[in-house]
Each structure stands twice: as structure tokens, then as C-alpha cells.
Coordinates of C-alpha atoms and ligand atoms in Angstrom, one line a residue:
M7 CA 0.0 0.0 0.0
P8 CA 1.4 3.4 -0.9
V9 CA 1.8 5.6 2.2
T10 CA 2.5 9.3 2.3
L11 CA 4.5 10.7 5.1
S12 CA 4.3 14.5 5.8
G13 CA 7.2 16.4 7.1
I14 CA 8.7 19.9 6.8
P15 CA 9.7 21.2 3.4
A16 CA 13.5 21.8 3.6
S17 CA 14.7 22.0 0.0
P18 CA 12.6 22.0 -3.2
G19 CA 12.6 19.5 -6.0
I20 CA 10.8 16.3 -6.8
V21 CA 12.8 13.1 -7.0
V22 CA 11.9 9.4 -7.4
G23 CA 14.3 6.6 -6.5
P24 CA 15.1 3.8 -4.1
A25 CA 15.3 4.7 -0.4
H26 CA 18.6 4.0 1.3
L27 CA 17.9 3.6 4.9
L28 CA 20.6 4.5 7.3
R29 CA 20.1 3.6 10.9
W30 CA 22.9 5.2 12.8
E31 CA 21.6 4.9 16.3
V32 CA 22.6 2.8 19.2
P33 CA 20.4 -0.3 18.8
E34 CA 18.3 -1.8 21.6
V35 CA 20.2 -4.6 23.2
P36 CA 18.2 -7.6 24.4
A37 CA 19.0 -8.8 27.9
R38 CA 20.7 -12.2 27.8
A39 CA 22.4 -13.7 30.8
I40 CA 25.0 -16.4 30.3
G41 CA 26.3 -19.2 32.4
P42 CA 30.0 -19.4 33.5
H43 CA 30.8 -22.0 30.9
E44 CA 29.7 -19.6 28.1
A45 CA 32.0 -16.7 29.1
E46 CA 35.0 -17.7 27.0
A47 CA 32.9 -18.1 23.9
E48 CA 31.4 -14.6 24.5
V49 CA 34.9 -13.1 25.1
A50 CA 35.9 -14.7 21.7
R51 CA 32.8 -13.2 20.1
I52 CA 33.6 -9.7 21.3
H53 CA 37.2 -9.9 20.1
D54 CA 35.9 -11.1 16.8
A55 CA 33.5 -8.1 16.6
F56 CA 36.3 -5.8 17.5
A57 CA 38.5 -7.2 14.7
Q58 CA 35.6 -6.8 12.2
A59 CA 34.9 -3.3 13.3
I60 CA 38.5 -2.3 12.9
G61 CA 38.6 -3.8 9.4
R62 CA 35.5 -1.8 8.5
L63 CA 36.9 1.4 9.9
Q64 CA 40.1 0.9 7.9
E65 CA 38.0 0.6 4.7
V66 CA 36.0 3.6 5.6
R67 CA 39.1 5.6 6.5
E68 CA 40.7 4.8 3.1
R69 CA 37.5 5.8 1.3
A70 CA 37.2 9.1 3.3
E71 CA 40.9 9.8 2.5
R72 CA 40.4 9.3 -1.2
Q73 CA 37.2 11.5 -1.2
A74 CA 38.1 14.2 1.3
G75 CA 41.8 14.0 2.2
P76 CA 43.9 12.8 5.1
A77 CA 42.6 15.4 7.6
E78 CA 39.1 14.2 7.2
S79 CA 40.0 10.5 7.6
A80 CA 41.8 11.1 10.9
I81 CA 38.6 10.6 12.9
F82 CA 38.6 7.0 11.9
D83 CA 42.0 6.5 13.5
V84 CA 40.6 7.8 16.7
Q85 CA 37.8 5.3 16.6
I86 CA 40.2 2.5 15.8
S87 CA 42.3 3.5 18.8
I88 CA 39.2 3.4 21.0
I89 CA 38.5 -0.2 20.0
E90 CA 42.1 -1.1 20.6
D91 CA 42.1 0.4 24.0
V92 CA 43.4 -2.2 26.5
E93 CA 41.4 -0.8 29.4
L94 CA 38.1 -0.9 27.4
R95 CA 38.8 -4.4 26.4
S96 CA 39.5 -5.7 29.8
R97 CA 36.5 -3.9 31.3
V98 CA 34.2 -5.5 28.7
E99 CA 35.8 -8.9 29.4
S100 CA 35.3 -8.5 33.1
V101 CA 31.6 -7.6 32.6
I102 CA 31.1 -10.7 30.4
R103 CA 32.7 -12.8 33.2
Q104 CA 30.1 -11.4 35.6
G105 CA 27.4 -13.3 33.5
F106 CA 26.5 -10.9 30.6
A107 CA 26.4 -11.7 26.9
A108 CA 29.0 -9.9 24.8
E109 CA 26.6 -7.3 23.4
R110 CA 25.1 -6.5 26.8
A111 CA 28.6 -6.2 28.4
F112 CA 29.8 -3.9 25.6
D113 CA 26.6 -1.8 25.8
V114 CA 26.9 -1.4 29.5
V115 CA 30.6 -0.4 29.3
M116 CA 30.0 2.1 26.5
I117 CA 27.2 3.7 28.3
E118 CA 29.5 4.1 31.3
W119 CA 32.3 5.5 29.2
R120 CA 30.1 7.9 27.3
E121 CA 28.7 9.3 30.5
H122 CA 32.1 9.5 32.1
F123 CA 33.6 11.3 29.1
A124 CA 30.6 13.6 28.8
R125 CA 31.0 14.7 32.4
S126 CA 34.7 15.1 32.3
V127 CA 36.2 18.5 33.2
H128 CA 38.7 18.0 30.4
A129 CA 37.5 19.3 27.1
M130 CA 39.7 16.7 25.3
M131 CA 37.6 13.9 26.9
R132 CA 34.3 15.5 26.3
E133 CA 35.2 15.9 22.7
R134 CA 35.5 12.2 22.3
V135 CA 31.9 11.4 23.1
G136 CA 30.8 11.5 19.4
D137 CA 33.6 9.0 18.5
L138 CA 32.6 6.7 21.4
T139 CA 29.0 6.8 20.2
D140 CA 30.0 5.8 16.6
V141 CA 32.1 2.9 18.0
H142 CA 29.2 1.9 20.2
I143 CA 26.9 1.7 17.2
R144 CA 29.4 0.0 14.9
V145 CA 30.4 -2.8 17.3
L146 CA 26.8 -3.5 18.5
T147 CA 25.6 -3.6 14.9
I148 CA 28.1 -6.4 14.2
L149 CA 27.4 -8.3 17.4
L150 CA 23.6 -8.2 16.9
G151 CA 24.0 -9.1 13.2
L152 CA 21.9 -6.0 12.2
G153 CA 23.8 -5.6 8.9
D154 CA 26.0 -2.7 8.4
H155 CA 24.3 0.4 7.3
D156 CA 27.4 2.4 6.6
P157 CA 26.6 5.7 5.0
V158 CA 29.3 5.0 2.3
D159 CA 27.5 1.8 1.3
L160 CA 25.0 3.1 -1.1
P161 CA 23.7 0.7 -3.6
E162 CA 26.0 0.4 -6.6
G163 CA 24.9 2.6 -9.5
A164 CA 21.7 3.6 -7.8
N165 CA 20.8 7.2 -7.2
A166 CA 19.3 6.8 -3.8
I167 CA 17.2 8.9 -1.5
L168 CA 18.9 8.9 1.9
V169 CA 16.5 8.2 4.7
T170 CA 17.9 8.6 8.2
H171 CA 17.0 9.8 11.6
D172 CA 19.2 12.9 11.5
L173 CA 22.2 13.8 9.4
T174 CA 24.9 14.5 11.9
P175 CA 28.3 15.9 11.0
S176 CA 30.0 12.6 11.5
L177 CA 27.6 11.0 9.0
T178 CA 28.1 13.9 6.5
V179 CA 31.8 13.2 6.3
Q180 CA 31.1 9.5 5.3
L181 CA 28.4 10.3 2.8
D182 CA 28.8 9.5 -0.8
R183 CA 27.3 12.8 -1.9
G184 CA 27.6 12.0 -5.6
R185 CA 25.1 9.2 -5.4
I186 CA 22.4 10.8 -3.2
I187 CA 19.6 12.5 -5.0
G188 CA 17.5 13.5 -2.0
I189 CA 17.4 13.5 1.8
A190 CA 14.6 12.6 4.2
T191 CA 15.1 12.7 7.9
D192 CA 12.9 12.0 11.0
A193 CA 14.4 14.9 12.9
G194 CA 15.2 18.5 11.9
T195 CA 13.3 21.6 10.8
R196 CA 13.6 24.1 8.0
T197 CA 16.3 26.0 9.9
S198 CA 18.4 23.0 11.1
H199 CA 21.8 22.4 9.6
V200 CA 20.7 19.4 7.4
A201 CA 18.0 21.6 5.7
I202 CA 20.4 24.5 5.1
L203 CA 23.0 22.1 3.7
A204 CA 20.6 20.4 1.5
R205 CA 19.5 23.7 0.0
S206 CA 23.1 24.7 -0.5
L207 CA 23.8 21.4 -2.3
G208 CA 20.6 21.8 -4.3
L209 CA 19.4 18.5 -3.1
P210 CA 15.7 18.1 -2.6
A211 CA 15.0 17.4 1.1
V212 CA 12.2 16.8 3.6
V213 CA 13.0 16.9 7.3
G214 CA 10.9 16.4 10.5
L215 CA 9.2 13.3 9.1
L216 CA 9.3 11.8 12.6
E217 CA 8.9 8.2 11.6
A218 CA 10.4 7.8 8.1
T219 CA 13.1 5.4 9.4
T220 CA 10.4 3.1 10.9
R221 CA 8.0 3.2 8.0
I222 CA 10.5 2.7 5.1
E223 CA 12.8 -0.2 4.2
S224 CA 15.9 0.1 2.2
G225 CA 15.1 -0.4 -1.5
D226 CA 11.5 0.9 -1.2
Q227 CA 10.7 3.2 -4.1
V228 CA 9.8 6.6 -2.8
I229 CA 8.8 10.0 -4.2
L230 CA 10.3 12.9 -2.3
D231 CA 8.7 16.3 -2.8
G232 CA 10.9 18.9 -1.2
A233 CA 8.6 21.8 -1.7
A234 CA 5.5 20.0 -0.4
G235 CA 7.4 18.3 2.4
T236 CA 6.1 14.9 1.6
L237 CA 7.6 11.4 1.1
M238 CA 5.4 8.9 -0.7
V239 CA 6.4 5.3 -0.1
R240 CA 5.8 2.6 -2.7
P241 CA 3.8 4.8 -5.1
N242 CA 1.6 3.3 -7.7
A243 CA 1.7 4.1 -11.4
A244 CA -0.8 6.9 -11.2
E245 CA 1.1 8.6 -8.4
L246 CA 4.3 8.2 -10.3
A247 CA 2.7 9.9 -13.3
A248 CA 1.3 12.7 -11.1
A249 CA 4.7 13.3 -9.5
A250 CA 6.3 13.4 -13.0
A251 CA 3.7 16.0 -14.0
R252 CA 4.4 18.1 -10.9
A253 CA 8.1 17.9 -11.5
Q254 CA 7.5 19.2 -15.1
N255 CA 5.5 22.1 -13.6
E256 CA 8.2 22.9 -11.2
K257 CA 10.7 23.0 -14.0
R258 CA 8.5 25.3 -16.1
E259 CA 8.1 27.6 -13.0
Q260 CA 11.9 27.7 -12.6
V261 CA 12.4 28.7 -16.2
E262 CA 9.9 31.5 -15.7
L263 CA 11.5 32.6 -12.5
A264 CA 14.9 32.5 -14.1
R265 CA 13.7 35.2 -16.5
L266 CA 13.5 37.5 -13.6
A267 CA 17.3 37.2 -12.9
N268 CA 18.0 40.5 -14.7
A269 CA 14.9 42.3 -13.6
E270 CA 15.1 44.9 -10.7
A271 CA 13.8 44.0 -7.3
I272 CA 11.6 47.1 -7.1
T273 CA 8.2 47.5 -5.5
L274 CA 5.1 48.9 -7.2
D275 CA 5.8 52.2 -5.6
G276 CA 9.3 52.3 -6.8
V277 CA 11.3 51.3 -3.7
H278 CA 14.3 49.2 -4.5
I279 CA 14.8 46.2 -2.2
T280 CA 18.3 44.8 -2.1
L281 CA 18.2 41.1 -2.6
R282 CA 21.3 39.1 -1.7
A283 CA 22.1 35.5 -1.5
N284 CA 23.0 33.3 1.4
V285 CA 26.0 31.1 0.4
D286 CA 27.0 28.2 2.5
L287 CA 29.6 26.5 0.4
P288 CA 32.2 28.3 -1.9
D289 CA 31.1 26.0 -4.8
E290 CA 27.6 27.6 -4.7
A291 CA 28.9 31.1 -5.3
E292 CA 28.7 31.1 -9.1
A293 CA 25.1 29.8 -9.2
A294 CA 24.2 32.3 -6.6
A295 CA 25.7 35.1 -8.7
R296 CA 23.7 33.9 -11.7
S297 CA 20.5 33.9 -9.6
G298 CA 20.4 37.7 -9.9
A299 CA 21.5 38.3 -6.3
E300 CA 23.1 41.7 -5.7
G301 CA 25.9 40.2 -3.6
V302 CA 26.1 37.9 -0.7
G303 CA 24.2 38.8 2.5
L304 CA 25.5 35.9 4.5
M305 CA 28.2 33.4 3.9
R306 CA 28.1 30.7 6.6
T307 CA 31.8 29.9 6.9
E308 CA 31.2 27.2 9.4
F309 CA 30.3 24.9 6.5
L310 CA 34.0 24.9 5.7
V311 CA 34.4 23.1 9.0
V312 CA 31.2 21.1 9.6
G313 CA 31.8 17.4 9.1
R314 CA 35.6 17.8 9.1
A315 CA 38.0 16.7 11.7
T316 CA 40.4 19.6 11.4
M317 CA 40.1 23.4 11.0
P318 CA 41.0 24.8 7.5
D319 CA 44.2 26.8 7.7
E320 CA 44.6 30.4 6.7
D321 CA 45.5 29.7 3.0
E322 CA 42.6 27.3 2.5
Q323 CA 40.2 29.8 4.0
Y324 CA 41.6 32.6 1.9
D325 CA 41.1 30.5 -1.3
A326 CA 37.5 29.7 -0.2
Y327 CA 36.6 33.3 0.5
R328 CA 38.3 34.6 -2.6
K329 CA 36.3 32.2 -4.7
V330 CA 33.0 33.6 -3.4
I331 CA 34.2 37.3 -3.6
E332 CA 35.4 36.9 -7.1
A333 CA 32.1 35.3 -8.2
F334 CA 30.4 38.5 -7.2
G335 CA 32.8 41.0 -8.8
S336 CA 32.4 44.4 -7.1
K337 CA 29.1 43.5 -5.3
P338 CA 29.1 43.4 -1.5
V339 CA 29.9 40.0 0.1
V340 CA 29.1 39.7 3.8
I341 CA 31.1 36.9 5.3
R342 CA 30.1 35.7 8.8
T343 CA 32.8 34.5 11.2
F344 CA 32.5 30.9 12.3
D345 CA 29.1 30.0 13.9
I346 CA 30.3 26.7 15.1
G347 CA 28.2 25.0 17.8
G348 CA 24.5 24.4 18.1
D349 CA 23.9 21.8 15.4
K350 CA 26.8 22.9 13.2
L351 CA 29.8 21.0 14.5
P352 CA 33.0 19.6 13.2
V353 CA 33.7 15.9 13.7
G354 CA 35.2 15.4 17.1
G355 CA 37.2 18.1 18.7
F356 CA 34.2 19.9 20.2
P357 CA 32.7 19.4 23.6
H358 CA 29.4 17.6 24.0
E359 CA 27.0 20.0 25.7
P360 CA 23.6 19.5 27.3
N361 CA 22.2 22.6 25.7
P362 CA 24.3 23.3 22.6
F363 CA 22.1 26.2 21.3
L364 CA 22.6 28.0 24.7
G365 CA 26.2 26.9 24.9
W366 CA 29.6 27.4 23.5
R367 CA 28.6 28.6 20.1
A368 CA 29.6 31.2 17.5
I369 CA 31.3 34.3 18.8
R370 CA 31.7 32.8 22.2
M371 CA 33.8 29.9 20.9
C372 CA 35.7 32.3 18.6
L373 CA 36.6 34.7 21.4
D374 CA 37.7 31.8 23.7
Q375 CA 39.8 30.3 20.9
P376 CA 41.7 33.3 19.5
A377 CA 44.0 31.1 17.5
I378 CA 41.1 29.7 15.5
F379 CA 39.4 33.1 15.3
K380 CA 42.5 35.0 14.2
T381 CA 43.3 32.5 11.5
Q382 CA 39.9 33.2 10.0
L383 CA 40.2 37.0 10.5
R384 CA 43.5 37.1 8.7
A385 CA 42.2 35.0 5.9
L386 CA 39.2 37.4 5.6
L387 CA 41.4 40.6 5.6
R388 CA 43.6 39.0 2.9
A389 CA 40.6 38.0 0.8
A390 CA 39.1 41.5 1.2
V391 CA 41.6 42.9 -1.3
H392 CA 39.6 41.1 -4.0
G393 CA 36.2 42.8 -3.6
D394 CA 33.7 44.6 -1.4
V395 CA 34.0 42.4 1.7
R396 CA 32.2 42.9 5.0
I397 CA 32.7 40.9 8.1
M398 CA 29.8 39.8 10.3
L399 CA 29.8 38.5 13.9
P400 CA 27.2 35.9 14.9
L401 CA 25.2 35.5 18.1
I402 CA 26.1 38.8 19.6
V403 CA 24.6 39.6 23.0
S404 CA 26.8 42.5 24.2
S405 CA 29.0 45.3 22.9
D406 CA 32.0 43.7 24.7
E407 CA 32.0 40.9 22.2
V408 CA 32.2 43.4 19.4
R409 CA 35.0 45.3 21.1
Q410 CA 37.0 42.2 21.7
A411 CA 36.5 41.0 18.1
R412 CA 37.5 44.5 16.8
F413 CA 40.7 44.3 19.0
L414 CA 41.6 40.9 17.5
L415 CA 40.9 42.2 14.0
A416 CA 43.3 45.1 14.5
E417 CA 45.9 42.6 15.8
C418 CA 45.4 40.5 12.7
A419 CA 45.8 43.5 10.4
A420 CA 49.1 44.4 12.2
E421 CA 50.3 40.8 11.9
L422 CA 49.6 40.8 8.2
A423 CA 51.3 44.1 7.7
A424 CA 54.4 42.8 9.5
R425 CA 54.3 39.8 7.2
G426 CA 54.1 42.1 4.2
E427 CA 50.9 40.3 3.2
P428 CA 48.4 42.3 1.0
H429 CA 45.3 42.9 3.0
R430 CA 42.6 45.5 3.8
A431 CA 42.6 46.8 7.4
D432 CA 39.4 48.8 6.9
V433 CA 36.8 46.0 6.4
P434 CA 33.4 47.1 7.7
L435 CA 32.4 45.0 10.8
G436 CA 28.7 44.2 11.3
I437 CA 26.7 41.9 13.6
M438 CA 23.9 39.5 13.5
I439 CA 20.9 40.5 15.5
E440 CA 19.7 37.0 16.4
T441 CA 19.2 37.2 20.1
P442 CA 16.5 39.2 22.0
A443 CA 19.4 40.8 23.9
A444 CA 20.9 42.2 20.7
A445 CA 17.5 43.5 19.5
M446 CA 16.8 45.1 22.8
I447 CA 20.2 47.0 22.9
A448 CA 20.3 47.6 19.1
D449 CA 20.5 51.3 19.8
L450 CA 23.7 50.8 21.8
L451 CA 25.2 48.2 19.4
A452 CA 24.5 50.5 16.5
K453 CA 27.2 52.8 17.8
D454 CA 29.8 50.1 17.5
V455 CA 29.1 48.5 14.1
A456 CA 28.7 49.2 10.4
F457 CA 25.6 47.1 9.7
F458 CA 23.0 44.8 11.2
S459 CA 21.7 41.6 9.8
I460 CA 18.7 40.1 11.5
G461 CA 19.0 36.3 11.9
T462 CA 15.4 35.3 12.3
N463 CA 16.2 31.6 12.5
D464 CA 17.8 32.1 15.9
L465 CA 15.8 35.2 16.9
V466 CA 12.6 33.1 16.7
Q467 CA 14.1 30.2 18.7
Y468 CA 15.5 32.4 21.5
T469 CA 12.5 34.7 21.7
L470 CA 9.9 32.0 21.8
A471 CA 12.1 29.4 23.7
V472 CA 11.4 26.9 20.9
D473 CA 14.3 24.7 19.7
R474 CA 14.6 25.5 16.0
G475 CA 15.7 21.9 15.3
N476 CA 13.0 20.1 17.2
A477 CA 10.5 18.7 14.7
S478 CA 7.8 18.1 17.3
L479 CA 7.8 21.7 18.2
A480 CA 7.6 22.9 14.6
S481 CA 4.1 24.3 14.9
R482 CA 5.2 26.4 17.9
Y483 CA 8.0 27.9 15.9
T484 CA 6.1 31.0 14.7
P485 CA 8.2 33.8 13.1
L486 CA 5.1 36.0 12.9
H487 CA 4.6 36.0 16.7
P488 CA 4.2 39.7 17.6
A489 CA 7.1 39.4 20.0
V490 CA 9.4 38.5 17.1
L491 CA 7.9 41.1 14.9
R492 CA 8.4 43.8 17.6
L493 CA 12.0 42.8 18.0
I494 CA 12.6 43.0 14.3
A495 CA 10.9 46.4 14.1
R496 CA 13.0 47.6 17.0
A497 CA 16.3 46.5 15.4
Q498 CA 15.3 48.0 12.1
Q499 CA 14.3 51.3 13.7
M500 CA 17.5 51.5 15.8
G501 CA 19.7 50.6 12.9
A502 CA 18.0 53.0 10.5
A503 CA 18.2 55.8 13.1
A504 CA 22.0 55.3 13.3
G505 CA 22.2 55.3 9.5
L506 CA 23.1 51.5 9.3
E507 CA 22.0 49.1 6.6
V508 CA 19.6 46.5 8.2
N509 CA 19.4 43.2 6.4
V510 CA 17.3 40.1 7.2
C511 CA 19.1 36.8 6.4
G512 CA 17.0 34.2 8.2
E513 CA 14.7 31.9 6.4
M514 CA 11.7 34.2 7.1
A515 CA 13.0 36.4 4.3
S516 CA 12.2 33.7 1.6
E517 CA 8.6 33.0 2.7
P518 CA 6.2 35.2 0.6
L519 CA 3.9 36.3 3.5
M520 CA 6.9 36.9 5.8
A521 CA 8.9 38.8 3.2
Y522 CA 5.8 41.0 2.9
A523 CA 5.7 41.5 6.7
L524 CA 9.5 42.4 6.8
I525 CA 9.2 44.9 4.0
G526 CA 6.2 46.4 5.8
L527 CA 8.3 46.7 9.0
G528 CA 10.8 48.8 7.0
I529 CA 13.4 46.2 6.0
R530 CA 14.9 47.1 2.6
Q531 CA 17.5 44.3 2.4
L532 CA 16.8 40.6 2.3
S533 CA 19.2 37.8 1.9
V534 CA 17.9 34.3 0.9
S535 CA 19.2 31.0 -0.4
A536 CA 20.1 31.3 -4.1
I537 CA 17.2 29.2 -5.2
S538 CA 14.8 31.7 -3.5
V539 CA 16.2 34.9 -5.0
P540 CA 13.9 35.0 -8.1
L541 CA 10.9 33.9 -6.0
V542 CA 11.4 36.7 -3.5
K543 CA 12.0 39.1 -6.4
R544 CA 8.6 38.3 -7.8
I545 CA 7.1 39.0 -4.4
V546 CA 8.9 42.3 -4.1
R547 CA 7.7 43.4 -7.6
G548 CA 4.1 42.8 -6.6
L549 CA 4.2 44.9 -3.3
H550 CA 3.4 48.4 -2.3
T551 CA 5.6 49.4 0.6
E552 CA 3.2 51.9 2.2
R553 CA 0.3 49.5 2.1
A554 CA 2.6 46.7 3.5
G555 CA 3.7 49.2 6.2
A556 CA 0.1 49.9 7.3
V557 CA -0.6 46.2 7.5
A558 CA 2.6 45.4 9.3
R559 CA 1.8 48.0 12.0
Q560 CA -1.5 46.2 12.6
A561 CA 0.3 42.9 12.8
L562 CA 2.6 44.3 15.5
E563 CA -0.6 44.9 17.6
A564 CA -1.9 41.4 17.1
N565 CA -2.3 39.2 20.2
T566 CA -1.0 36.0 18.7
A567 CA 1.1 34.7 15.8
E568 CA -2.1 33.4 14.3
M569 CA -3.8 36.7 14.4
A570 CA -0.8 38.5 13.0
E571 CA -0.8 36.0 10.2
Q572 CA -4.5 36.6 9.4
V573 CA -3.9 40.4 9.3
L574 CA -0.9 40.0 7.0
R575 CA -2.7 37.5 4.7
A576 CA -5.7 39.7 4.4
G577 CA -3.4 42.7 3.6
L578 CA -1.5 40.8 1.0
D579 CA -4.7 39.4 -0.6
A580 CA -6.2 42.9 -0.7
D581 CA -3.1 44.3 -2.3
R582 CA -3.1 41.5 -4.9
G583 CA -6.8 42.2 -5.5
A584 CA -6.2 45.9 -5.9
Q585 CA -3.6 45.1 -8.6
G586 CA -6.3 43.1 -10.3
Ligands
LIG624 C1 19.7 32.9 11.6 O1 19.9 32.6 12.7 O2 18.7 33.4 11.1 C2 20.8 32.8 10.6 C3 20.8 33.3 9.4 O3 21.9 32.1 11.0 P1 22.0 30.5 11.1 O4 20.7 29.9 10.4 O5 23.2 30.1 10.4 O6 22.0 30.2 12.5
LIG625 MG1 21.8 32.1 13.5

């Protein structure tokens, strides 16, 4: 029977293909006691499983080295050394001798170790929790005979749709990206890292499906519709034909939108709205430039790091930034310093935190790790000689952070000057307004910076206390909540009063109704993923700023997100009606 699962649209496009189910979770371990006479056989079983796991990791490491280089494959050496650890092995053996089957003994010891490492005061130990989890899964999978669902083992020749619980950074590094045509995950929302990455890679994706991994078997044929947010399992011929027709329509629509690439983003009353692109990977830059974007409003540099085991050095970063800058000629390119943390993490090397979105993230991590931060700042100052670069700091909550960053920036400029390296020392420094704190003190922050960019993805989560990545809270994640609208309005007014450019670079900017609201609130710069640029341009060209302004003022007075949405929808419909 065909089944349609509904999730959250994450990246548009309709694809049909076999599902590749990847279960990368610690499996349930059945309780099985053993008698004393069975202990030696169980010890032999665990050693055999260790040997198989090491063999598998060696293969994975070689593949990762071929695909991504030696730095990326280093995490697998760490995992091999965990399995070879003498203390671990003797502890598992001793639990087996207390009367537990090999899988149970290994499970118990790994739970103990993961807890112990997670609570350690030493960052080095906390950083190993992810590797311990991967080893935990890999060895148990072998012991329980669950079949190895390694991410690299995609069916030969098949263009598969990856179905998994969540796409973590450690999976991303193992992924055979060339053979994946779509992504479906149980977890995640439109603003979680998997969704952002899928849009950047141009891969259709649906997230927040909650139970895709329990309803789908590997090899099942599925239709993934990224714009509708659905995953149809085992479709019949009529459904396949309907999907093909929808895909045709989408293509036609894209061709039509592409015609807007050279049209101006100007409203009906003649107000120019600056439309820029969000770029997450340097390889996207050229396509983003072709989309008609007037520069880059947000380059998320942490994607140079996510899924890798090592930080890129200054030259590698310089090359990456230069590639993006040159793709946009003399147009502005806003490059954000690393927003590492939350759900955007490198492989290993970062502490496991109980509340990562409230934790050691973004500017906090950068200021605490000046060596990492300064390497990036130097690369940015060097790349800045190639175009109109602006540097942006994420997750700001106080002027102190700006002051410290500016101090380090000056140090970097002096170091480059001493090295005789071409660079620009006068790069404008701006900030993300993505915490309620920053929006509330926007008047004070405006004195210290050259521009604001409102990050609504985080602003919504921190204002409403709703985890942006939690699929089961998705209906409570309401960007049109009057509290959010008021904070945006405040940041816009304070920025404009100080003569600053105020941009919005969160996902809100690419939703038609929300873009209407933002323009109504006075925003004149939007930055959206490259695929959304023509779509938003079409919205802009159908708007009247004064009418949108009047409607947005009413939305600010609404009691609830739902009421604000009604007000805005009625305003937008009336405007459309007025245009005939
Ligand atoms: C945001 O928070 O809105 C934003 C643009 O940054 P990110 O999605 O990378 O956190
Ligand atoms: Mg953010």
C-alpha cells in the first residue's frame, strides 16, 4: 500500500528513487544472561567483533581519505584506537565474566564510558563522546547481526534517497554525496543544519518526518517532494505519473523565474529592495551570482568546518573566501565568522554540551579560541583585497563581544602588515541581530558596528524558547509571533536611526507572507538562499511598501502569531486584489 508521510519542506525539488535507509543509532540490546561455561565463547565473540569493526573502519578511512583527504579521515584512526584500548577491552571482558552476553557487556561499558567522558572536566575527553557513540553503534551492529548500514555503502549505481534519523556531521563526512539525489530525515526543521546544507547542495529534502526510518525499508521506491514536504512510499503508477507532471510544472516555473534574474527588485511604488544570496559552500557562489543576487548577504563559513575533523588553515580559507568574492565582482559580500556550535559541529574536537544552542557557540567559541578566530580573520582581511567584503559576527549579546572582536581584527591587520601580506585593514564590521538581547540593545550596538543583519532563525528560537531543530515543536516555531515582529521592528528602527544598513538573512525572508511583513516593517535588504532569490524578487515586484507598512503596523498589535498571520494575509490578498 502506498503511504504518504508528511514532514517539513526543507529544499525544493521532486525526485523518485530507491530509499537508502541509514540507521545510525545505538540499537536496543536484548538482555541475555550467560552461564559461567559460556564466558570464554562470549569473550571470543567480542574480540571477533572488535576485529571486524577495525577492518571496517580501515576501509571507511581509506575511502574518506580518497574522497576528502587525510585530515578528514583522521577521525577513523581515533575510533580504531578506542576499539584497541586495553582498558576498554579488559573492562568488557570482566563484565562478560560477571554473567553478561558480549553485546550486553559492551553496551553497559560504552554507556558508562560515554557518561564519564561527557561529564569530564577535560575538554579533550568531552570531545571524544561522538567517537565513542560511533564505536558503540558500529560494534553493536556487528554483534547483533543487524547488517552494516554504513553511509558509504550506497547501492552500486543507484541514485538513492537517503532516509535517516538525522544527518549528523560525523555522517556527513562519510556520505557518498555523488550518489544521493534527495534527503529525508525524521528529525530536523527548516532551519536546522541538514536543511540548510541540502538547499546549498541543491538536493531536494524533507525533514521532520518523525517516523520515516520506521516506515521505510531500504530499497523501497519513494517520491520525495521537497517543496510540499512529503515522502510517498511505494507509489503506484498513477502517483508516479502525477509526480512526474508536478516535476514538469516545477521546471516550467523555474524557467519562468529564471527570466527574472536580470529584472530589478523594485516594489510597485518604486522602492528598491536589495536582494542578496546566502551562500554556505564556496562552490555555490557562481550559481548564486547567476540567480540575480546583488551580492552575498550571508556566507556561513562554518560549513568549511562542519563534518571535518580539522580546521582549515589560513590559506585554505583565503582561497574559499576569494572564490565567493570573485564570483560577485564588485558587489558586497558579507562573510560571517564561524558560527560553530548548536547543530553545526566539526567531527570530534568539540565538547558535547547538554544545551548546545545555549552553549559554547559562534562568537563565544571564537573569542575563547583566539588562534582559530584570528586565523579566520587574517584570511578574511587578505581575501578582502579582491572585492567589497564585510565581516559579520554571529550571536552577539553584548558590545563587549564586538569590542574584543575588533581588537583581534586590529591585531590581525598588524600581523599581516608585519608579514608584508596584501590585505585590507578597513573592512566594515557588522553583527547578526539574532538574540533578543541584541535586538533590545540595538541602539547601543549600532554605535559600534557598520551594519545589522537580523538572523530570524535564531531570533525566533531564542524569543519563543522553541528549539529550532525540534521537529515536534515545529508548529510552535512561529516567526510571525508579535514578540518576534516587535524585536525585528526595533532592530530595524534603531539601525536605521543610526544610518546603518539593516538586512534580514534568516529563512523568514524567503517566505512570501513573511517577506511582505518584513518589508512592511521597513526592511529594505533581504538575503535568501540562491534558489529563493527569483521567488522573492517576484514577491517584491508585486508589493506596495506603504500599504505593506500599514498592514505590518497592525500585525505588531496582534495578540498572537495566528492573528498576525491573518492580518498580513488579508493585507496581501487585498493588495493583490487591488492590482487586479
Ligand atoms: C539565523 O539565525 O537566522 C541565521 C541566518 O543564521 P543560522 O541559520 O546560520 O544560525
Ligand atoms: Mg543564526
